[in-house]
Coordinates of C-alpha atoms in Angstrom, one line a residue:
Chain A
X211 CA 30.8 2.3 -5.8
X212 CA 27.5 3.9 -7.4
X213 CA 29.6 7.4 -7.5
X214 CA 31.9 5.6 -9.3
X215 CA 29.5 4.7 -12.5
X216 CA 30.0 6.5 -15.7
X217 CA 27.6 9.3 -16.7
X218 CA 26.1 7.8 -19.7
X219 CA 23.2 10.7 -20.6
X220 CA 20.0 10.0 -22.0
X221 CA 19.8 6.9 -24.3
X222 CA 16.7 5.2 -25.6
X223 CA 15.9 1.6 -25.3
X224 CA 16.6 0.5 -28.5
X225 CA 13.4 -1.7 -31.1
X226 CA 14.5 -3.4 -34.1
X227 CA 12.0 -0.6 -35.7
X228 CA 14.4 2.3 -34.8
X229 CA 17.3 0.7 -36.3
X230 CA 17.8 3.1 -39.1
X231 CA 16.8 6.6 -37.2
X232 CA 19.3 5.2 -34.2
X233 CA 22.2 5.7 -37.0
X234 CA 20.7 8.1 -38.8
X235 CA 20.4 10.5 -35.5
X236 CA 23.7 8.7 -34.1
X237 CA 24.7 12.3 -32.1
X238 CA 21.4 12.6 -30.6
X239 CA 21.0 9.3 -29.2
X240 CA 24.1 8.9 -25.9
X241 CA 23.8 5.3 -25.7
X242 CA 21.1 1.9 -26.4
X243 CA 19.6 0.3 -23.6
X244 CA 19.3 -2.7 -25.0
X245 CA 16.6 -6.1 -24.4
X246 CA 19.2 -8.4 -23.3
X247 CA 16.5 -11.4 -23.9
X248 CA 16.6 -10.7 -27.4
X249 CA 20.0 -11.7 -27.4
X250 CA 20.2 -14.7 -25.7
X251 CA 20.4 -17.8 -27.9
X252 CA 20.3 -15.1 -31.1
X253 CA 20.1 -16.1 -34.3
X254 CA 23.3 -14.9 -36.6
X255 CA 21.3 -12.1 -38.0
X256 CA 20.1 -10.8 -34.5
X257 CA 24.1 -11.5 -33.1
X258 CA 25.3 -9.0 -36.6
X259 CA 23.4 -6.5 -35.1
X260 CA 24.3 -6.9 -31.8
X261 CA 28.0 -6.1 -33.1
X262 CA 26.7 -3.4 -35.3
X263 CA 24.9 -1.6 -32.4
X264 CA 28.3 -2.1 -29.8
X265 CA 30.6 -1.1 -32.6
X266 CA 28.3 2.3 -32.8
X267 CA 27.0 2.8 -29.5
X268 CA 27.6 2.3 -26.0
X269 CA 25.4 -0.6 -24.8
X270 CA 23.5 -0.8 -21.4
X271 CA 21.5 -4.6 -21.3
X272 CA 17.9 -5.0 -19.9
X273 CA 17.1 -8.0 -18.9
X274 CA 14.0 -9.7 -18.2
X275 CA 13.6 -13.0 -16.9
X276 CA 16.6 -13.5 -14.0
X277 CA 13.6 -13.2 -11.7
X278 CA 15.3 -12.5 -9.0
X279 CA 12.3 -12.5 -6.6
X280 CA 11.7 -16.3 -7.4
X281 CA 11.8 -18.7 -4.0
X282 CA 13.1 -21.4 -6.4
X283 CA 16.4 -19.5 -7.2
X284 CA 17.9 -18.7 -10.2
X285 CA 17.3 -20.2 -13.8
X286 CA 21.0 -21.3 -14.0
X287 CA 21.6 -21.6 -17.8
X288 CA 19.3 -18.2 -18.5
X289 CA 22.4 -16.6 -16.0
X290 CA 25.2 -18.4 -17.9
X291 CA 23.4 -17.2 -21.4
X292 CA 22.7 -13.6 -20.0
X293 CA 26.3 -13.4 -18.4
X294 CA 28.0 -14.4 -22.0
X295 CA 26.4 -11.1 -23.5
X296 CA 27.6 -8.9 -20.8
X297 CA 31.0 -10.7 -21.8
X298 CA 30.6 -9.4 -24.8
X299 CA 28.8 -5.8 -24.4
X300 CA 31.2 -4.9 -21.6
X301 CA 28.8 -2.6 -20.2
X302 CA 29.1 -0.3 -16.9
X303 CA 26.6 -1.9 -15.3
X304 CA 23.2 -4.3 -16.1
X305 CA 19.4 -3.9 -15.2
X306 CA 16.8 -6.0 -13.9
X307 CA 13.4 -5.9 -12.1
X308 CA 12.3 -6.5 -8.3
X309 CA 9.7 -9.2 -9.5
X310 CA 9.7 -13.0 -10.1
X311 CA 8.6 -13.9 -13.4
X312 CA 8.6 -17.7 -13.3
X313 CA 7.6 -20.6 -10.2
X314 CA 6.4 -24.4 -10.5
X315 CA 8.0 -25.2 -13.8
X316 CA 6.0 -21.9 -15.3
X317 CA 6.9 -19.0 -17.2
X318 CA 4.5 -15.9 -16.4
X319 CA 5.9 -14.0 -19.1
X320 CA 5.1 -10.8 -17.6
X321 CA 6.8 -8.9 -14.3
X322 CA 4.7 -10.2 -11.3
X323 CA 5.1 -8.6 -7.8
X324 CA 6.1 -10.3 -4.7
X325 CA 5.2 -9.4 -1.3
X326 CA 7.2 -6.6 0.7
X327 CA 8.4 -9.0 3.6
X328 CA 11.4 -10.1 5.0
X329 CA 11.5 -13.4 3.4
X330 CA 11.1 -12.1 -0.2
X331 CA 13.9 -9.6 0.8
X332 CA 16.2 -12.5 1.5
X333 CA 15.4 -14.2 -1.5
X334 CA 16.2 -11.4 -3.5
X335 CA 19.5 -11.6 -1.3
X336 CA 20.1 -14.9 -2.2
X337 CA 19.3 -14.4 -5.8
X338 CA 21.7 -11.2 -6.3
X339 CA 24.5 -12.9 -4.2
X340 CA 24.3 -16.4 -7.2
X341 CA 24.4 -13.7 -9.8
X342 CA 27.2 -11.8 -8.8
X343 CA 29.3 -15.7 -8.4
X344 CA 28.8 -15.1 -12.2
X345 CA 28.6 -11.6 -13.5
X346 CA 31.0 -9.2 -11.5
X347 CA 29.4 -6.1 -13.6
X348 CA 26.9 -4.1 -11.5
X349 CA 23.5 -5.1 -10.9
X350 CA 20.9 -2.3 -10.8
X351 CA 17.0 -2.8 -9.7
X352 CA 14.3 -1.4 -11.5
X353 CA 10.3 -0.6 -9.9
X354 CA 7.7 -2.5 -11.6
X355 CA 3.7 -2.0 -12.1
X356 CA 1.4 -4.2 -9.9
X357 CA -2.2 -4.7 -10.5
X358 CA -2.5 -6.2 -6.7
X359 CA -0.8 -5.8 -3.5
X360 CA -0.3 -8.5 -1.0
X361 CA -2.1 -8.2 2.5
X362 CA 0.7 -10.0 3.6
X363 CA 3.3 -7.5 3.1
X364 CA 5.0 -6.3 5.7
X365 CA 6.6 -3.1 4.7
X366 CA 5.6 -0.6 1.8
X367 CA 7.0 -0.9 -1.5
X368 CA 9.5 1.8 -1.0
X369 CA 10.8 0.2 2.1
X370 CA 11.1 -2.9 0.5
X371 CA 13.2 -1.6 -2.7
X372 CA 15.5 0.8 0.3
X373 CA 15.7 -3.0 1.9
X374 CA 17.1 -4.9 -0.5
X375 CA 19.3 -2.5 -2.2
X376 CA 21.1 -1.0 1.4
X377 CA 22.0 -5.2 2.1
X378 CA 22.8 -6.0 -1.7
X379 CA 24.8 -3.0 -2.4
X380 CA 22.7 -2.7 -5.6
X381 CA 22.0 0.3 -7.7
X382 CA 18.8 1.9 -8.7
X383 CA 17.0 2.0 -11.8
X384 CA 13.8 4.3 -11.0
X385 CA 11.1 3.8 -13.4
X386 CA 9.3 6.9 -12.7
X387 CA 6.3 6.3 -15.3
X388 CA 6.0 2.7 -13.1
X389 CA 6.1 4.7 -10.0
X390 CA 3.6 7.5 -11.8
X391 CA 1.2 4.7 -12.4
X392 CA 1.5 2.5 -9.0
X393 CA 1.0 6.2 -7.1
X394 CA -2.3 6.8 -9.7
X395 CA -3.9 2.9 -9.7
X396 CA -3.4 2.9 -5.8
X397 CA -3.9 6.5 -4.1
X398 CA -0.5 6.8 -2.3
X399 CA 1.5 10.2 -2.7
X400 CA 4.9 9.6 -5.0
X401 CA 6.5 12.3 -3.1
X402 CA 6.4 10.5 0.0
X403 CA 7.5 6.8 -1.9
X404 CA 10.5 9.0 -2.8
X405 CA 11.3 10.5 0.7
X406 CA 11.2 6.7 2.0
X407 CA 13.6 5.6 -0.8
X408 CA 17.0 5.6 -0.7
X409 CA 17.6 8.2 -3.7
X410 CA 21.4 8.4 -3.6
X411 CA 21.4 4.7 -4.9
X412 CA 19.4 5.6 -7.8
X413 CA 21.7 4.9 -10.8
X414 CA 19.4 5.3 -13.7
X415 CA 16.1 6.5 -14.9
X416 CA 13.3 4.9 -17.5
X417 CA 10.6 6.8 -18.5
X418 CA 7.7 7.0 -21.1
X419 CA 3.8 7.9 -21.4
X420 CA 1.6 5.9 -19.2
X421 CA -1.5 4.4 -21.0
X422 CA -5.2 4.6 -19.7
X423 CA -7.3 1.8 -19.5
X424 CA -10.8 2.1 -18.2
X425 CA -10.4 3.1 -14.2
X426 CA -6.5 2.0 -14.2
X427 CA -3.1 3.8 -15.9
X428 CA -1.1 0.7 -17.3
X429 CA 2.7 0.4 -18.7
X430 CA 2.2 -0.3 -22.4
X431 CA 5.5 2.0 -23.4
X432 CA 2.9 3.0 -26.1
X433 CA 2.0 6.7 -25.0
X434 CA 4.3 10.3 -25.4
X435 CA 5.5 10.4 -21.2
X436 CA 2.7 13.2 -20.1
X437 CA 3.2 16.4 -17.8
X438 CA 2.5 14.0 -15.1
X439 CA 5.6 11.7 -15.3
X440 CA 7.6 14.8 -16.3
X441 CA 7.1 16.0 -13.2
X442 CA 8.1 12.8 -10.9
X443 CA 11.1 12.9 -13.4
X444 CA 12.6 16.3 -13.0
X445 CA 11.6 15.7 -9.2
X446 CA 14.1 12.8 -9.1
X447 CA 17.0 14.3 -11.4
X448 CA 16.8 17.5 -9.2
X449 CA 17.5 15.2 -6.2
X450 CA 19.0 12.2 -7.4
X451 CA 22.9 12.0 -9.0
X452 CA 21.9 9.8 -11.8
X453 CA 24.3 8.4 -14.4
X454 CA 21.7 8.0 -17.1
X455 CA 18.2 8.3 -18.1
X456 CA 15.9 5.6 -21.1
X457 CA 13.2 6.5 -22.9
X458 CA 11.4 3.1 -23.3
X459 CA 8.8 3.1 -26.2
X460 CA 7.4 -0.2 -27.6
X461 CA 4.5 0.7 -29.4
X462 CA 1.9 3.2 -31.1
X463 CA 5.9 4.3 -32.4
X464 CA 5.5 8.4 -33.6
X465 CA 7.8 9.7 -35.8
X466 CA 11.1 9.8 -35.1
X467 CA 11.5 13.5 -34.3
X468 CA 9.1 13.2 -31.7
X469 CA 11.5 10.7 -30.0
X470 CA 14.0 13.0 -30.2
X471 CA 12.3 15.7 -28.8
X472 CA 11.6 13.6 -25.6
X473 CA 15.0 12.5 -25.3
X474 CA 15.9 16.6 -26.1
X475 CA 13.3 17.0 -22.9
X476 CA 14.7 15.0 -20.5
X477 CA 18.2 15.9 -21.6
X478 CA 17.2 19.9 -20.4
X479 CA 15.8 18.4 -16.9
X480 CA 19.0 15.7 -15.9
X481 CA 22.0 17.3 -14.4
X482 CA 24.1 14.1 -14.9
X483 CA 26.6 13.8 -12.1
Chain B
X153 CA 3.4 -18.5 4.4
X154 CA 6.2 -20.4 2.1
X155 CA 6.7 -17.5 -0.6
X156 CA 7.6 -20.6 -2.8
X157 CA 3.8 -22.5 -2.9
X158 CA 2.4 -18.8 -2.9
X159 CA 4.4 -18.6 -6.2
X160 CA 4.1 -21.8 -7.6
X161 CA 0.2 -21.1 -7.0
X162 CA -0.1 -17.3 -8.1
X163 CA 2.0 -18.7 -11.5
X164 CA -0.6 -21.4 -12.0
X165 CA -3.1 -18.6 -11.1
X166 CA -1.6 -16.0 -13.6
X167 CA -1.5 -18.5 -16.6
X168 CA -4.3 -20.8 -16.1
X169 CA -7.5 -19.6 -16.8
X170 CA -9.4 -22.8 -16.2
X171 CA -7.4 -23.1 -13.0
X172 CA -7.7 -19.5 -12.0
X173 CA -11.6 -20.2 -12.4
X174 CA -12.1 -22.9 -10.0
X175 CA -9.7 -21.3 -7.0
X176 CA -12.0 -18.3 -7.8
X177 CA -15.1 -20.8 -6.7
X178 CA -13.4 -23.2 -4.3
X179 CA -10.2 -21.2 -2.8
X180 CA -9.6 -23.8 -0.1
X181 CA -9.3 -26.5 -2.8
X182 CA -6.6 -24.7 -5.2
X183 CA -4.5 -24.0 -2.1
X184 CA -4.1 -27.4 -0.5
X185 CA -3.1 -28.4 -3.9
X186 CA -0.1 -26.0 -3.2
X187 CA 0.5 -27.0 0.5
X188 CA -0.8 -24.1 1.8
X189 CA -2.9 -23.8 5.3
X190 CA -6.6 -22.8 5.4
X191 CA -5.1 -19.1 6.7
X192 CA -2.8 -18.8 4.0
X193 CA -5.0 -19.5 1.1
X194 CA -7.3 -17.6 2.4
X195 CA -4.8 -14.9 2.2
X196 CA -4.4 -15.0 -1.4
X197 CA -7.8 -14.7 -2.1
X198 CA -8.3 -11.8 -0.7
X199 CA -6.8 -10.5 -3.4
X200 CA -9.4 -9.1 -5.7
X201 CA -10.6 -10.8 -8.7
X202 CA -11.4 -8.4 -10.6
X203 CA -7.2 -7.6 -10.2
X204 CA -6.1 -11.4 -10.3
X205 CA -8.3 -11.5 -13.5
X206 CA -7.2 -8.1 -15.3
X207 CA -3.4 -8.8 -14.3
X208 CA -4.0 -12.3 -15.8
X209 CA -6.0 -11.2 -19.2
X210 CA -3.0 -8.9 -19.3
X211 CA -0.5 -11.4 -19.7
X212 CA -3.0 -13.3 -22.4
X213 CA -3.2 -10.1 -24.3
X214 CA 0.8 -9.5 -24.2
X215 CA 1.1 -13.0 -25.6
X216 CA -1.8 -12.6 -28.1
X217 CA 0.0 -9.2 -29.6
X218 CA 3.4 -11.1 -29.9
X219 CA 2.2 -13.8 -31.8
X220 CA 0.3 -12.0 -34.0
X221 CA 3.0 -9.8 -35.1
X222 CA 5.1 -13.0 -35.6
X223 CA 2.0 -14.4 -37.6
X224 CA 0.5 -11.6 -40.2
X225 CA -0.1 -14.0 -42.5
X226 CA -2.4 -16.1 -40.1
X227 CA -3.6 -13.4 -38.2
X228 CA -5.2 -12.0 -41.4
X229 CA -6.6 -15.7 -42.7
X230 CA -8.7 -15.8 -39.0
X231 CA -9.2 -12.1 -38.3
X232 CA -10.7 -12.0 -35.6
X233 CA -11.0 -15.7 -34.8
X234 CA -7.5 -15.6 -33.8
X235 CA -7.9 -14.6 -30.1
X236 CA -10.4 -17.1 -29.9
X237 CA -7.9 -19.9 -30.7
X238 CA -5.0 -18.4 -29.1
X239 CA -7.4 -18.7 -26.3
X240 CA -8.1 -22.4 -26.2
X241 CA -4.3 -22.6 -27.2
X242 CA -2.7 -20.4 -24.3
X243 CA -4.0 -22.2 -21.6
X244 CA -2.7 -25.4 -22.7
X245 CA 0.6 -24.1 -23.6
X246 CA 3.5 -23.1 -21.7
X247 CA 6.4 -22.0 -23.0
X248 CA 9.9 -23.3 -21.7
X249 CA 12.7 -21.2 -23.1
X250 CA 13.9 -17.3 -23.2
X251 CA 12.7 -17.3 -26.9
X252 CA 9.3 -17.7 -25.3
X253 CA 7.0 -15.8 -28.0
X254 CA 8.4 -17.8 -30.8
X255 CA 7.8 -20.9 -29.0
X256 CA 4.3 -19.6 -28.6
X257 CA 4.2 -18.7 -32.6
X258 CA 5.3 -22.3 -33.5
X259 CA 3.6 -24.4 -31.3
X260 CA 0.2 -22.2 -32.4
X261 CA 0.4 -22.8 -35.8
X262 CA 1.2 -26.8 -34.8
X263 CA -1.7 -26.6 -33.1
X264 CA -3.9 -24.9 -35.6
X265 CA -3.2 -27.4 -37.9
X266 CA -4.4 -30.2 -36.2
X267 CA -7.7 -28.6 -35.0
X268 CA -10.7 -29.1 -36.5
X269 CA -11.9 -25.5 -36.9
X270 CA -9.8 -23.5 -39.0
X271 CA -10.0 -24.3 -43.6
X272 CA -7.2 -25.5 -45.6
X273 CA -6.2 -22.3 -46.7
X274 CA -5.8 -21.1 -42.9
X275 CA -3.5 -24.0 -41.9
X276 CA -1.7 -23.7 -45.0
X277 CA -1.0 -20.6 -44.2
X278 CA 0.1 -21.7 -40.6
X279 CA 2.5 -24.4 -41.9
X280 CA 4.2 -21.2 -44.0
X281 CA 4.8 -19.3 -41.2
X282 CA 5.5 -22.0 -38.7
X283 CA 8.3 -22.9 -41.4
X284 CA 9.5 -19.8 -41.8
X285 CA 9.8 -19.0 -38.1
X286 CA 11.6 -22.0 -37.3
X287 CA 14.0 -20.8 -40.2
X288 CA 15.3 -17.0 -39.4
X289 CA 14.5 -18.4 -35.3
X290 CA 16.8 -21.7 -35.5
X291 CA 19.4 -20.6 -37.6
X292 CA 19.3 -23.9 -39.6
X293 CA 20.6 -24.1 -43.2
X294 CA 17.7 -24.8 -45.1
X295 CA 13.9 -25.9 -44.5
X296 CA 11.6 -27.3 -47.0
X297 CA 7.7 -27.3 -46.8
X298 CA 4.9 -29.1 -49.1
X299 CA 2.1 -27.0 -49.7
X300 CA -1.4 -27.3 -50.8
X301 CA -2.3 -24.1 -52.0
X302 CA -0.2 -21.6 -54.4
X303 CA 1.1 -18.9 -52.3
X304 CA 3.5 -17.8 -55.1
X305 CA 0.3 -15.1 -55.4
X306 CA 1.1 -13.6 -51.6
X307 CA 2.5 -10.2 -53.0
X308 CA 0.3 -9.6 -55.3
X309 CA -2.8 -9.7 -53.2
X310 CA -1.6 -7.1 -50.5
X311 CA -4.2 -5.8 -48.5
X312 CA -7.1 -7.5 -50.5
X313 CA -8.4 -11.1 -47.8
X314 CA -7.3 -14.5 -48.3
X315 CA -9.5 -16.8 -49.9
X316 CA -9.2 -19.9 -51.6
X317 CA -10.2 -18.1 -55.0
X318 CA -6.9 -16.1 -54.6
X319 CA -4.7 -19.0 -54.1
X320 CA -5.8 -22.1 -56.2
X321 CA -5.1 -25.4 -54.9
X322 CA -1.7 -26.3 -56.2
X323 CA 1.5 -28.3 -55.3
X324 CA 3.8 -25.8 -53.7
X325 CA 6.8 -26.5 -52.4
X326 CA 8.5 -23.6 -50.2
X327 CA 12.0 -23.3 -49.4
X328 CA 14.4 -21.5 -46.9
X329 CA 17.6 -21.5 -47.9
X330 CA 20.8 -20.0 -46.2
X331 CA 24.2 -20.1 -48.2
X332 CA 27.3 -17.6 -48.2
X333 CA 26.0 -15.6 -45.6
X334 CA 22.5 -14.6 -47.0
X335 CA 19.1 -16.5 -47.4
X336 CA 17.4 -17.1 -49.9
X337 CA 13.1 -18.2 -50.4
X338 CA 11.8 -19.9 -53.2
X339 CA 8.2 -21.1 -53.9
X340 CA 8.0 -23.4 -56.3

């Protein structure tokens, strides 16, 4: 199924403040990932540029809230919303985190971790399988950053990911600045997290600078990606058939030739299967 | 463990500083709240503070950035009271929907204006934006708000502060209009 997945190239997640350079660099850029939550209940402004982007570009969605590690389930009408864009995108496949982002009538707002045990692998299950009754495009998984780890866990994070994507059938999406950071904030050796994955299910890659703050390395998506992450990325494309590879900047935004140049960069280090 | 109470308590954890404060001093207490056994509670505090407490300021900060961006007009009437307020704010405050930093921008300036703390001018201000958000973020045809001040002076004072000598106290009456496909803002 994976093998069967487009090659898409290097694309960069696309912020309402690169929406002239996307057009004017059109030939340099192979395709927007884009926030899918910023399309969901859009106003008529955001949905012109939604068919301004897909009439331009070819259109991957990032979504954010499905929180698919949740023990409560799935947020039905956030599915049916989200499943109406990817209607309408028609993209190859759609993205997502290993995380649960909401519980007890709350919304955390941010990606929170679950623990690496059995149960959370069968919720994730659960989840994927009450997604797929509604979107029949391809799910794919993406690493997230943790501030804590669970003494509860059962298995190690790269166990877990292998875990749920072998029984799901999901794709990949490798984060290797996430996996840069978790390997930094927490001692463990990235090389080994990537023996213990499954890397022929990796589908795509995200990737930007990681952001120091005090003792720890945090995800901002504010920083140039550094020699570090670099590294862990051309490790991955020289072992991994990915389809496609994101820059994902959010803030501290440099001029757009320097975008380019990092989307040049990974360009020279993916062999796109 | 039930992965759904640890959730349901780590969420209240994450978002709830008052909350997160007295599980911090009384763990047993938070957790039978949540159902949880003496063994399990004690599970999730072993989770460092110092982590619980940086992953939660985290999530404030994330919220705090996206609400000032959708506020600049506010944001630069409080400086650098702002985080205080979004403070007492945020932890009162949940928002329900996808659209969940706009909910945050509206609801701020709603509660801005009825606290005690912040001048006139400041919740003026507030009502402007609050207006204008619920605007380009509902879609709706047209909006109309009464001011108290003249904010017809906005552009001109660009990067000079706010203060009440910039903007006189005048009947103002602001306007958000959408008609043939564009929109249209009057101050009156």
């Amino acid at each position: 199924m994976i093998s069967q997945f487009p090659n898409l190239g290097v694309g960069l997640g696309f912020r309402e403040r690169f929406r002239a350079d996307v057009f004017l660099h059109r030939e340099k850029i192979d395709f927007l990932e884009i926030t899918a939550d910023h399309y969901l209940d859009a106003t008529p402004a955001k949905l012109d540029e939604l068919k301004l982007l897909k009439e331009n570009f070819r259109l991957v969605p990032h979504s954010l809230d499905l929180s698919l590690g949740s023990a409560e389930g799935i947020d039905r009408a956030y599915l049916e919303k989200l499943a109406a864009l990817i209607e309408f995108i028609e993209p190859p496949w759609f993205s997502d985190h290993f995380c649960f982002t909401r519980s007890g009538g709350r919304r955390i707002g941010h990606l929170a971790p679950v623990p690496y045990t059995r149960e959370a692998a069968d919720v994730f299950a659960a989840n994927i399988a009450a997604v797929r009754k509604v979107i029949r495009t391809p799910l794919i998984l993406e690493n997230i950053t943790y501030l804590m780890r669970f003494p509860s866990s059962e298995m190690t994070e790269a166990a877990f990911l292998k875990t749920v994507s072998d029984e799901t059938g999901c794709g990949l999406l490798l984060d290797v600045t996430n996996l840069f950071i978790n390997a930094e904030n927490f001692g463990f050796d990235w090389r080994e997290f990537l023996d213990e994955l499954t890397l022929e299910r990796v589908v795509q890659l995200h990737f930007v600078g990681s952001h120091r703050h005090g003792k720890r390395l945090i995800d901002t998506h504010s920083d140039k990606t550094e020699a570090g992450i670099w590294e862990v990325f051309e490790t991955v494309a020289a072992r991994a058939g990915i389809k496609a590879a994101v820059l994902e900047r959010d803030g501290n935004f440099p001029p757009f030739g320097e975008i380019l140049e990092e989307l040049e960069k990974a360009r020279e280090m993916v062999h796109i299967s | 463990m039930s992965l759904r109470h640890q959730q349901d308590l780590l969420a209240r954890l994450y978002t709830d500083a008052e909350f997160r404060a007295k599980f911090l001093s009384d763990p047993q207490a938070g957790g039978r709240e949540y159902e949880l056994s003496a063994a399990e509670t004690d599970e999730i505090a072993t989770i460092v503070p110092e982590e619980l407490e940086f992953f939660s300021e985290t999530l404030f900060w994330k919220r705090l950035r996206e609400t000032e961006k959708l506020l600049p007009l506010t944001k630069k009437a409080l400086a650098d009271e702002f985080s205080g307020y979004f403070r007492r704010f945020s932890g009162k405050f949940q928002p329900k929907t996808v659209k969940k930093h706009l909910e945050d921008a509206v609801a701020f300036c709603g509660y801005l204006r009825k606290s005690a703390g912040p001048d006139d001018l400041t919740k003026d201000l507030a009502g402007y934006e609050r207006a204008r958000l619920v605007f380009f973020g509902s879609g709706r045809r047209i909006i109309v708000r009464r001011l108290r001040f003249d904010l017809r002076r906005l552009p001109e004072i660009g990067r000079n502060p706010f203060s009440a000598e910039n903007f006189p106290r005048r009947q103002t009456i602001a306007v958000w209009l959408r008609t043939g496909g564009k929109t249209r803002h009057f101050l009156i």
